[in-house]
Amino acid sequence: MPNIPQVGVFDTSFHTTIPDYANTYPGPYLWKELGIKRFGFHGINYEYCSARCSVLLKKDEFKTVCCHLGNGSSIAAIDHTHSIDTSMGFTPLEGLMMGSRCGSIDPGIILFLEQQYHQSPEEIFKTLNYESGLKGISGSSNDMRDIIDLCSKNDPRAKLSFEMYVYSVKRNIGAMIGILNGFNTLIFTAGIGENSALIRQKVCQGLQHVGVIIDEQKNLSCSGDKLISSGCSSIDILVVKAQEDWCIAHKISEMRSNGLL
Ligand code: AMP
């Protein structure tokens, strides 16, 4: 279709505001010169969620920890509409434990597998991307619905994978609160974040000391975009339905208005 304009909207663009000290890996400086850096992903949805947050909370000054919890999961620290840091990195493998991706692990494990078990780069790629995370630990499924179901049947590996996932989200929320210089909004988005009241409840449990208090009733009855924090929570807790498609369409519409298409 040579006459149809093609537009690329990158999932990484939103994260170009991450400062150098946060997007540079502490390897040799050559890595930086080779372009190895933290790109971050899920940027289209993070951009959408921060715009939506402005509308729903009717405020412009927000410092947000946004949890994109889907089959691929990541967390971003957003200062108003600027990404300050995010958990995914050079590839979507870094950060949180995910459906079948491992998230952050000691890179020494990879060397150990190569040296002691003679695993090839292809085998390790497959393991890290498709045989790890919820699926790897539970041995059953990468789908949180199955994991929750198996937990109710007391499956020990599913229980461990569930606890590890919640722990991984909380640990990363803590890291993002630490670098935001203020924190007033927590967002849950994507398949797990939008649909699992149990995960939202478990993640918020124990975060009262940083002002995160969930309203159990609002959390349980949540559908669509909704504020689920209790009246005494100093942090607004929002559920936002991921809408990358809307955000992409909006960008294209802007380009048309500006005569670029
Ligand atoms: P996404 O990658 O954002 O499309 O999210 C897909 C994932 O969301 C699925 O693999 C499930 O793990 C999860 N999910 C969807 N619905 C639910 C639900 N009701 N409870 C728990 N997890 C869910």
PDB file of C-alpha atoms and ligand atoms in Angstrom:
ATOM      1  CA  MET A   1       0.000   0.000   0.000  1.00  0.00           C
ATOM      2  CA  PRO A   2       2.522   2.625  -1.191  1.00  0.00           C
ATOM      3  CA  ASN A   3       0.068   5.508  -0.800  1.00  0.00           C
ATOM      4  CA  ILE A   4      -0.915   4.751   2.785  1.00  0.00           C
ATOM      5  CA  PRO A   5       1.180   6.638   5.353  1.00  0.00           C
ATOM      6  CA  GLN A   6       2.799   4.408   7.976  1.00  0.00           C
ATOM      7  CA  VAL A   7       3.286   5.747  11.489  1.00  0.00           C
ATOM      8  CA  GLY A   8       5.509   4.120  14.117  1.00  0.00           C
ATOM      9  CA  VAL A   9       4.586   4.968  17.720  1.00  0.00           C
ATOM     10  CA  PHE A  10       7.320   3.644  19.993  1.00  0.00           C
ATOM     11  CA  ASP A  11       6.701   2.053  23.357  1.00  0.00           C
ATOM     12  CA  THR A  12      10.065   3.452  24.496  1.00  0.00           C
ATOM     13  CA  SER A  13       9.576   7.172  23.598  1.00  0.00           C
ATOM     14  CA  PHE A  14       7.847   8.086  26.866  1.00  0.00           C
ATOM     15  CA  HIS A  15      10.963   7.045  28.774  1.00  0.00           C
ATOM     16  CA  THR A  16      13.415   9.357  26.958  1.00  0.00           C
ATOM     17  CA  THR A  17      13.043  11.792  29.903  1.00  0.00           C
ATOM     18  CA  ILE A  18      14.764   9.306  32.245  1.00  0.00           C
ATOM     19  CA  PRO A  19      18.010  11.009  33.304  1.00  0.00           C
ATOM     20  CA  ASP A  20      21.397   9.577  32.279  1.00  0.00           C
ATOM     21  CA  TYR A  21      22.257   8.481  35.809  1.00  0.00           C
ATOM     22  CA  ALA A  22      19.149   6.267  35.780  1.00  0.00           C
ATOM     23  CA  ASN A  23      19.294   4.972  32.215  1.00  0.00           C
ATOM     24  CA  THR A  24      23.022   4.109  32.126  1.00  0.00           C
ATOM     25  CA  TYR A  25      24.125   0.625  33.163  1.00  0.00           C
ATOM     26  CA  PRO A  26      27.116   0.486  35.474  1.00  0.00           C
ATOM     27  CA  GLY A  27      29.216  -1.631  33.085  1.00  0.00           C
ATOM     28  CA  PRO A  28      32.175  -0.231  31.130  1.00  0.00           C
ATOM     29  CA  TYR A  29      31.614   3.207  29.547  1.00  0.00           C
ATOM     30  CA  LEU A  30      31.900   1.447  26.179  1.00  0.00           C
ATOM     31  CA  TRP A  31      28.420   0.002  26.779  1.00  0.00           C
ATOM     32  CA  LYS A  32      27.030   3.521  26.831  1.00  0.00           C
ATOM     33  CA  GLU A  33      28.909   4.325  23.602  1.00  0.00           C
ATOM     34  CA  LEU A  34      27.427   1.174  22.042  1.00  0.00           C
ATOM     35  CA  GLY A  35      23.935   2.441  22.871  1.00  0.00           C
ATOM     36  CA  ILE A  36      23.289  -0.082  25.640  1.00  0.00           C
ATOM     37  CA  LYS A  37      20.971   1.743  28.023  1.00  0.00           C
ATOM     38  CA  ARG A  38      17.674   1.442  29.862  1.00  0.00           C
ATOM     39  CA  PHE A  39      15.020   2.110  27.193  1.00  0.00           C
ATOM     40  CA  GLY A  40      11.999   1.007  29.206  1.00  0.00           C
ATOM     41  CA  PHE A  41       8.744  -0.270  27.705  1.00  0.00           C
ATOM     42  CA  HIS A  42       4.958   0.048  28.154  1.00  0.00           C
ATOM     43  CA  GLY A  43       5.544   3.768  27.529  1.00  0.00           C
ATOM     44  CA  ILE A  44       2.425   4.214  25.404  1.00  0.00           C
ATOM     45  CA  ASN A  45       0.231   2.989  28.242  1.00  0.00           C
ATOM     46  CA  TYR A  46       2.161   4.962  30.867  1.00  0.00           C
ATOM     47  CA  GLU A  47       1.568   8.094  28.807  1.00  0.00           C
ATOM     48  CA  TYR A  48      -2.118   7.226  28.538  1.00  0.00           C
ATOM     49  CA  CYS A  49      -2.402   6.506  32.277  1.00  0.00           C
ATOM     50  CA  SER A  50      -0.796   9.789  33.297  1.00  0.00           C
ATOM     51  CA  ALA A  51      -3.142  11.727  30.973  1.00  0.00           C
ATOM     52  CA  ARG A  52      -6.096   9.771  32.374  1.00  0.00           C
ATOM     53  CA  CYS A  53      -4.896  10.430  35.920  1.00  0.00           C
ATOM     54  CA  SER A  54      -5.056  14.206  35.249  1.00  0.00           C
ATOM     55  CA  VAL A  55      -8.647  13.903  34.072  1.00  0.00           C
ATOM     56  CA  LEU A  56      -9.873  11.521  36.788  1.00  0.00           C
ATOM     57  CA  LEU A  57      -8.209  13.254  39.735  1.00  0.00           C
ATOM     58  CA  LYS A  58      -8.637  16.763  38.304  1.00  0.00           C
ATOM     59  CA  LYS A  59      -5.099  17.684  39.319  1.00  0.00           C
ATOM     60  CA  ASP A  60      -1.901  18.437  37.425  1.00  0.00           C
ATOM     61  CA  GLU A  61       0.700  17.953  40.123  1.00  0.00           C
ATOM     62  CA  PHE A  62       1.071  14.262  40.635  1.00  0.00           C
ATOM     63  CA  LYS A  63       3.968  12.015  41.458  1.00  0.00           C
ATOM     64  CA  THR A  64       2.925   8.579  40.422  1.00  0.00           C
ATOM     65  CA  VAL A  65       4.075   5.030  40.781  1.00  0.00           C
ATOM     66  CA  CYS A  66       2.342   3.294  37.896  1.00  0.00           C
ATOM     67  CA  CYS A  67       2.150  -0.515  37.959  1.00  0.00           C
ATOM     68  CA  HIS A  68       1.589  -2.037  34.518  1.00  0.00           C
ATOM     69  CA  LEU A  69       0.827  -5.593  35.581  1.00  0.00           C
ATOM     70  CA  GLY A  70       0.067  -7.819  32.625  1.00  0.00           C
ATOM     71  CA  ASN A  71       1.660 -10.877  31.117  1.00  0.00           C
ATOM     72  CA  GLY A  72       4.599  -8.502  30.722  1.00  0.00           C
ATOM     73  CA  SER A  73       4.866  -6.429  33.895  1.00  0.00           C
ATOM     74  CA  SER A  74       6.716  -3.221  34.694  1.00  0.00           C
ATOM     75  CA  ILE A  75       6.586  -0.229  37.012  1.00  0.00           C
ATOM     76  CA  ALA A  76       7.332   3.421  36.250  1.00  0.00           C
ATOM     77  CA  ALA A  77       7.939   6.476  38.396  1.00  0.00           C
ATOM     78  CA  ILE A  78       6.175   9.396  36.712  1.00  0.00           C
ATOM     79  CA  ASP A  79       6.573  13.017  37.776  1.00  0.00           C
ATOM     80  CA  HIS A  80       3.439  14.700  36.373  1.00  0.00           C
ATOM     81  CA  THR A  81       3.821  13.469  32.767  1.00  0.00           C
ATOM     82  CA  HIS A  82       7.564  12.751  32.773  1.00  0.00           C
ATOM     83  CA  SER A  83       9.006   9.305  33.175  1.00  0.00           C
ATOM     84  CA  ILE A  84      11.714   9.439  35.852  1.00  0.00           C
ATOM     85  CA  ASP A  85      12.555   5.754  35.933  1.00  0.00           C
ATOM     86  CA  THR A  86      11.114   2.391  35.000  1.00  0.00           C
ATOM     87  CA  SER A  87      11.801  -1.233  35.852  1.00  0.00           C
ATOM     88  CA  MET A  88      12.214  -2.639  32.331  1.00  0.00           C
ATOM     89  CA  GLY A  89      15.537  -1.894  30.724  1.00  0.00           C
ATOM     90  CA  PHE A  90      17.518  -2.559  27.557  1.00  0.00           C
ATOM     91  CA  THR A  91      15.031  -5.345  26.848  1.00  0.00           C
ATOM     92  CA  PRO A  92      11.659  -6.187  28.441  1.00  0.00           C
ATOM     93  CA  LEU A  93      13.392  -8.897  30.474  1.00  0.00           C
ATOM     94  CA  GLU A  94      14.498  -6.631  33.318  1.00  0.00           C
ATOM     95  CA  GLY A  95      12.525  -5.708  36.416  1.00  0.00           C
ATOM     96  CA  LEU A  96       9.471  -7.466  37.791  1.00  0.00           C
ATOM     97  CA  MET A  97       8.809 -11.184  37.737  1.00  0.00           C
ATOM     98  CA  MET A  98       6.352 -11.713  34.822  1.00  0.00           C
ATOM     99  CA  GLY A  99       4.108 -14.336  33.245  1.00  0.00           C
ATOM    100  CA  SER A 100       6.965 -16.291  31.683  1.00  0.00           C
ATOM    101  CA  ARG A 101       9.890 -13.807  31.884  1.00  0.00           C
ATOM    102  CA  CYS A 102      12.208 -13.888  34.866  1.00  0.00           C
ATOM    103  CA  GLY A 103      12.669 -10.134  35.445  1.00  0.00           C
ATOM    104  CA  SER A 104      15.858  -9.031  37.197  1.00  0.00           C
ATOM    105  CA  ILE A 105      18.220 -11.823  38.173  1.00  0.00           C
ATOM    106  CA  ASP A 106      21.899 -11.961  39.021  1.00  0.00           C
ATOM    107  CA  PRO A 107      23.713 -11.943  35.618  1.00  0.00           C
ATOM    108  CA  GLY A 108      26.135 -14.402  37.217  1.00  0.00           C
ATOM    109  CA  ILE A 109      23.428 -17.080  36.847  1.00  0.00           C
ATOM    110  CA  ILE A 110      23.737 -16.830  33.058  1.00  0.00           C
ATOM    111  CA  LEU A 111      27.507 -17.318  33.212  1.00  0.00           C
ATOM    112  CA  PHE A 112      27.006 -20.243  35.600  1.00  0.00           C
ATOM    113  CA  LEU A 113      24.560 -21.928  33.183  1.00  0.00           C
ATOM    114  CA  GLU A 114      26.993 -21.388  30.295  1.00  0.00           C
ATOM    115  CA  GLN A 115      30.079 -22.554  32.146  1.00  0.00           C
ATOM    116  CA  GLN A 116      28.725 -25.392  34.301  1.00  0.00           C
ATOM    117  CA  TYR A 117      25.856 -26.684  32.146  1.00  0.00           C
ATOM    118  CA  HIS A 118      27.132 -25.633  28.684  1.00  0.00           C
ATOM    119  CA  GLN A 119      23.804 -24.047  27.831  1.00  0.00           C
ATOM    120  CA  SER A 120      23.768 -22.124  24.548  1.00  0.00           C
ATOM    121  CA  PRO A 121      22.634 -18.475  24.212  1.00  0.00           C
ATOM    122  CA  GLU A 122      19.513 -19.792  22.424  1.00  0.00           C
ATOM    123  CA  GLU A 123      18.635 -22.133  25.299  1.00  0.00           C
ATOM    124  CA  ILE A 124      19.187 -19.395  27.873  1.00  0.00           C
ATOM    125  CA  PHE A 125      17.107 -16.922  25.814  1.00  0.00           C
ATOM    126  CA  LYS A 126      14.255 -19.429  25.751  1.00  0.00           C
ATOM    127  CA  THR A 127      14.515 -20.108  29.487  1.00  0.00           C
ATOM    128  CA  LEU A 128      14.589 -16.442  30.501  1.00  0.00           C
ATOM    129  CA  ASN A 129      11.750 -15.382  28.187  1.00  0.00           C
ATOM    130  CA  TYR A 130       9.392 -18.346  28.011  1.00  0.00           C
ATOM    131  CA  GLU A 131      10.109 -20.734  30.880  1.00  0.00           C
ATOM    132  CA  SER A 132      10.511 -18.441  33.855  1.00  0.00           C
ATOM    133  CA  GLY A 133       8.312 -16.150  35.960  1.00  0.00           C
ATOM    134  CA  LEU A 134       4.903 -17.446  37.102  1.00  0.00           C
ATOM    135  CA  LYS A 135       5.118 -20.269  34.584  1.00  0.00           C
ATOM    136  CA  GLY A 136       8.617 -21.345  35.562  1.00  0.00           C
ATOM    137  CA  ILE A 137       7.988 -21.363  39.299  1.00  0.00           C
ATOM    138  CA  SER A 138       4.439 -22.792  39.250  1.00  0.00           C
ATOM    139  CA  GLY A 139       5.263 -25.297  36.504  1.00  0.00           C
ATOM    140  CA  SER A 140       1.655 -24.817  35.383  1.00  0.00           C
ATOM    141  CA  SER A 141       0.736 -21.516  33.792  1.00  0.00           C
ATOM    142  CA  ASN A 142       1.802 -17.966  33.004  1.00  0.00           C
ATOM    143  CA  ASP A 143      -1.768 -16.769  33.602  1.00  0.00           C
ATOM    144  CA  MET A 144      -2.477 -15.186  36.994  1.00  0.00           C
ATOM    145  CA  ARG A 145      -6.076 -16.496  36.887  1.00  0.00           C
ATOM    146  CA  ASP A 146      -4.769 -20.087  36.815  1.00  0.00           C
ATOM    147  CA  ILE A 147      -2.237 -19.329  39.538  1.00  0.00           C
ATOM    148  CA  ILE A 148      -4.940 -17.896  41.827  1.00  0.00           C
ATOM    149  CA  ASP A 149      -7.152 -20.890  41.115  1.00  0.00           C
ATOM    150  CA  LEU A 150      -4.322 -23.322  41.922  1.00  0.00           C
ATOM    151  CA  CYS A 151      -3.530 -21.391  45.126  1.00  0.00           C
ATOM    152  CA  SER A 152      -7.103 -21.986  46.291  1.00  0.00           C
ATOM    153  CA  LYS A 153      -6.361 -25.710  45.818  1.00  0.00           C
ATOM    154  CA  ASN A 154      -3.223 -25.359  47.942  1.00  0.00           C
ATOM    155  CA  ASP A 155      -0.773 -26.037  45.124  1.00  0.00           C
ATOM    156  CA  PRO A 156       2.587 -25.229  46.772  1.00  0.00           C
ATOM    157  CA  ARG A 157       4.419 -24.090  43.623  1.00  0.00           C
ATOM    158  CA  ALA A 158       1.526 -21.875  42.525  1.00  0.00           C
ATOM    159  CA  LYS A 159       1.487 -20.369  46.037  1.00  0.00           C
ATOM    160  CA  LEU A 160       5.217 -19.672  45.880  1.00  0.00           C
ATOM    161  CA  SER A 161       4.889 -18.060  42.432  1.00  0.00           C
ATOM    162  CA  PHE A 162       1.995 -15.874  43.663  1.00  0.00           C
ATOM    163  CA  GLU A 163       3.937 -14.743  46.749  1.00  0.00           C
ATOM    164  CA  MET A 164       7.027 -14.055  44.631  1.00  0.00           C
ATOM    165  CA  TYR A 165       5.013 -11.946  42.155  1.00  0.00           C
ATOM    166  CA  VAL A 166       3.440  -9.799  44.885  1.00  0.00           C
ATOM    167  CA  TYR A 167       6.827  -9.419  46.581  1.00  0.00           C
ATOM    168  CA  SER A 168       8.459  -8.385  43.313  1.00  0.00           C
ATOM    169  CA  VAL A 169       5.784  -5.699  42.701  1.00  0.00           C
ATOM    170  CA  LYS A 170       6.081  -4.334  46.268  1.00  0.00           C
ATOM    171  CA  ARG A 171       9.881  -4.271  46.150  1.00  0.00           C
ATOM    172  CA  ASN A 172       9.800  -2.270  42.924  1.00  0.00           C
ATOM    173  CA  ILE A 173       7.111   0.108  44.198  1.00  0.00           C
ATOM    174  CA  GLY A 174       9.429   0.818  47.139  1.00  0.00           C
ATOM    175  CA  ALA A 175      12.333   1.525  44.793  1.00  0.00           C
ATOM    176  CA  MET A 176      10.217   3.964  42.749  1.00  0.00           C
ATOM    177  CA  ILE A 177       8.918   5.775  45.856  1.00  0.00           C
ATOM    178  CA  GLY A 178      12.542   6.212  46.874  1.00  0.00           C
ATOM    179  CA  ILE A 179      13.512   8.137  43.741  1.00  0.00           C
ATOM    180  CA  LEU A 180      10.323  10.161  43.057  1.00  0.00           C
ATOM    181  CA  ASN A 181      10.988  12.948  45.595  1.00  0.00           C
ATOM    182  CA  GLY A 182       7.370  12.854  46.692  1.00  0.00           C
ATOM    183  CA  PHE A 183       4.591  10.371  46.072  1.00  0.00           C
ATOM    184  CA  ASN A 184       0.851  10.963  45.874  1.00  0.00           C
ATOM    185  CA  THR A 185      -0.616   8.540  43.325  1.00  0.00           C
ATOM    186  CA  LEU A 186      -0.487   4.778  42.794  1.00  0.00           C
ATOM    187  CA  ILE A 187      -1.929   3.376  39.561  1.00  0.00           C
ATOM    188  CA  PHE A 188      -2.765  -0.229  38.685  1.00  0.00           C
ATOM    189  CA  THR A 189      -3.181  -1.006  34.997  1.00  0.00           C
ATOM    190  CA  ALA A 190      -3.030  -3.896  32.432  1.00  0.00           C
ATOM    191  CA  GLY A 191      -4.559  -7.392  32.657  1.00  0.00           C
ATOM    192  CA  ILE A 192      -3.609  -8.270  36.243  1.00  0.00           C
ATOM    193  CA  GLY A 193      -3.626  -4.688  37.568  1.00  0.00           C
ATOM    194  CA  GLU A 194      -7.102  -3.994  36.184  1.00  0.00           C
ATOM    195  CA  ASN A 195      -8.776  -7.301  36.905  1.00  0.00           C
ATOM    196  CA  SER A 196      -7.324  -8.778  40.064  1.00  0.00           C
ATOM    197  CA  ALA A 197      -8.667  -7.208  43.255  1.00  0.00           C
ATOM    198  CA  LEU A 198      -6.673  -9.839  45.156  1.00  0.00           C
ATOM    199  CA  ILE A 199      -3.328  -8.734  43.689  1.00  0.00           C
ATOM    200  CA  ARG A 200      -4.155  -5.050  44.316  1.00  0.00           C
ATOM    201  CA  GLN A 201      -5.101  -5.848  47.908  1.00  0.00           C
ATOM    202  CA  LYS A 202      -1.963  -7.932  48.544  1.00  0.00           C
ATOM    203  CA  VAL A 203       0.314  -5.319  46.969  1.00  0.00           C
ATOM    204  CA  CYS A 204      -1.189  -2.498  49.064  1.00  0.00           C
ATOM    205  CA  GLN A 205      -1.036  -4.569  52.264  1.00  0.00           C
ATOM    206  CA  GLY A 206       1.719  -3.194  54.475  1.00  0.00           C
ATOM    207  CA  LEU A 207       2.086   0.069  52.538  1.00  0.00           C
ATOM    208  CA  GLN A 208      -0.046   2.008  55.059  1.00  0.00           C
ATOM    209  CA  HIS A 209       3.131   3.567  56.480  1.00  0.00           C
ATOM    210  CA  VAL A 210       3.630   5.394  53.166  1.00  0.00           C
ATOM    211  CA  GLY A 211      -0.031   6.479  53.099  1.00  0.00           C
ATOM    212  CA  VAL A 212      -1.400   3.758  50.819  1.00  0.00           C
ATOM    213  CA  ILE A 213      -4.772   2.641  52.212  1.00  0.00           C
ATOM    214  CA  ILE A 214      -7.099   0.755  49.919  1.00  0.00           C
ATOM    215  CA  ASP A 215     -10.912   0.800  50.297  1.00  0.00           C
ATOM    216  CA  GLU A 216     -11.694  -2.943  50.314  1.00  0.00           C
ATOM    217  CA  GLN A 217     -15.240  -2.481  49.017  1.00  0.00           C
ATOM    218  CA  LYS A 218     -14.262  -0.151  46.173  1.00  0.00           C
ATOM    219  CA  ASN A 219     -11.405  -2.499  45.312  1.00  0.00           C
ATOM    220  CA  LEU A 220     -13.667  -5.546  45.129  1.00  0.00           C
ATOM    221  CA  SER A 221     -16.404  -3.851  43.105  1.00  0.00           C
ATOM    222  CA  CYS A 222     -13.979  -2.064  40.784  1.00  0.00           C
ATOM    223  CA  SER A 223     -14.753  -2.089  37.065  1.00  0.00           C
ATOM    224  CA  GLY A 224     -13.351   0.363  34.560  1.00  0.00           C
ATOM    225  CA  ASP A 225     -11.325   3.383  35.638  1.00  0.00           C
ATOM    226  CA  LYS A 226     -11.868   3.948  39.330  1.00  0.00           C
ATOM    227  CA  LEU A 227     -10.426   5.483  42.494  1.00  0.00           C
ATOM    228  CA  ILE A 228     -10.083   2.674  45.044  1.00  0.00           C
ATOM    229  CA  SER A 229      -8.291   4.454  47.902  1.00  0.00           C
ATOM    230  CA  SER A 230      -9.993   4.893  51.241  1.00  0.00           C
ATOM    231  CA  GLY A 231     -10.984   8.389  52.403  1.00  0.00           C
ATOM    232  CA  CYS A 232      -8.117   8.334  54.926  1.00  0.00           C
ATOM    233  CA  SER A 233      -5.467   7.366  52.355  1.00  0.00           C
ATOM    234  CA  SER A 234      -3.008  10.178  51.640  1.00  0.00           C
ATOM    235  CA  ILE A 235      -2.200   8.447  48.338  1.00  0.00           C
ATOM    236  CA  ASP A 236      -4.780   8.296  45.544  1.00  0.00           C
ATOM    237  CA  ILE A 237      -4.987   4.700  44.326  1.00  0.00           C
ATOM    238  CA  LEU A 238      -6.375   4.413  40.817  1.00  0.00           C
ATOM    239  CA  VAL A 239      -7.247   1.569  38.498  1.00  0.00           C
ATOM    240  CA  VAL A 240      -6.883   2.580  34.845  1.00  0.00           C
ATOM    241  CA  LYS A 241      -7.780   0.341  31.925  1.00  0.00           C
ATOM    242  CA  ALA A 242      -4.799   0.096  29.569  1.00  0.00           C
ATOM    243  CA  GLN A 243      -5.621   1.752  26.243  1.00  0.00           C
ATOM    244  CA  GLU A 244      -2.546   1.847  24.059  1.00  0.00           C
ATOM    245  CA  ASP A 245      -4.728   1.866  20.930  1.00  0.00           C
ATOM    246  CA  TRP A 246      -6.498   5.059  22.042  1.00  0.00           C
ATOM    247  CA  CYS A 247      -3.175   6.738  22.787  1.00  0.00           C
ATOM    248  CA  ILE A 248      -1.766   5.767  19.367  1.00  0.00           C
ATOM    249  CA  ALA A 249      -4.911   7.039  17.617  1.00  0.00           C
ATOM    250  CA  HIS A 250      -4.670  10.309  19.566  1.00  0.00           C
ATOM    251  CA  LYS A 251      -1.053  10.807  18.479  1.00  0.00           C
ATOM    252  CA  ILE A 252      -1.990  10.207  14.842  1.00  0.00           C
ATOM    253  CA  SER A 253      -4.856  12.655  15.145  1.00  0.00           C
ATOM    254  CA  GLU A 254      -2.411  15.247  16.564  1.00  0.00           C
ATOM    255  CA  MET A 255      -0.039  14.651  13.643  1.00  0.00           C
ATOM    256  CA  ARG A 256      -2.909  15.220  11.214  1.00  0.00           C
ATOM    257  CA  SER A 257      -3.926  18.436  12.980  1.00  0.00           C
ATOM    258  CA  ASN A 258      -0.316  19.618  12.725  1.00  0.00           C
ATOM    259  CA  GLY A 259      -0.287  18.879   8.982  1.00  0.00           C
ATOM    260  CA  LEU A 260       2.284  16.071   9.354  1.00  0.00           C
ATOM    261  CA  LEU A 261       0.060  13.467   7.697  1.00  0.00           C
TER     262      LEU A 261
HETATM  263  P1  AMP B   1      -2.127  -8.171  29.422  1.00  0.00           P
HETATM  264  O1  AMP B   1      -0.746  -8.638  29.096  1.00  0.00           O
HETATM  265  O2  AMP B   1      -2.177  -6.776  29.953  1.00  0.00           O
HETATM  266  O3  AMP B   1      -3.116  -8.417  28.301  1.00  0.00           O
HETATM  267  O4  AMP B   1      -2.626  -9.087  30.630  1.00  0.00           O
HETATM  268  C1  AMP B   1      -2.898 -10.457  30.436  1.00  0.00           C
HETATM  269  C2  AMP B   1      -2.819 -11.160  31.763  1.00  0.00           C
HETATM  270  O5  AMP B   1      -3.736 -10.582  32.691  1.00  0.00           O
HETATM  271  C3  AMP B   1      -3.222 -12.612  31.709  1.00  0.00           C
HETATM  272  O6  AMP B   1      -2.137 -13.429  31.321  1.00  0.00           O
HETATM  273  C4  AMP B   1      -3.622 -12.878  33.133  1.00  0.00           C
HETATM  274  O7  AMP B   1      -2.463 -13.280  33.857  1.00  0.00           O
HETATM  275  C5  AMP B   1      -4.059 -11.533  33.671  1.00  0.00           C
HETATM  276  N1  AMP B   1      -5.497 -11.464  33.981  1.00  0.00           N
HETATM  277  C6  AMP B   1      -6.524 -11.156  33.160  1.00  0.00           C
HETATM  278  N2  AMP B   1      -7.697 -11.188  33.832  1.00  0.00           N
HETATM  279  C7  AMP B   1      -7.400 -11.504  35.121  1.00  0.00           C
HETATM  280  C8  AMP B   1      -8.159 -11.714  36.327  1.00  0.00           C
HETATM  281  N3  AMP B   1      -9.471 -11.577  36.342  1.00  0.00           N
HETATM  282  N4  AMP B   1      -7.487 -12.037  37.454  1.00  0.00           N
HETATM  283  C9  AMP B   1      -6.146 -12.179  37.455  1.00  0.00           C
HETATM  284  N5  AMP B   1      -5.371 -12.004  36.366  1.00  0.00           N
HETATM  285  C10 AMP B   1      -5.976 -11.681  35.211  1.00  0.00           C
END
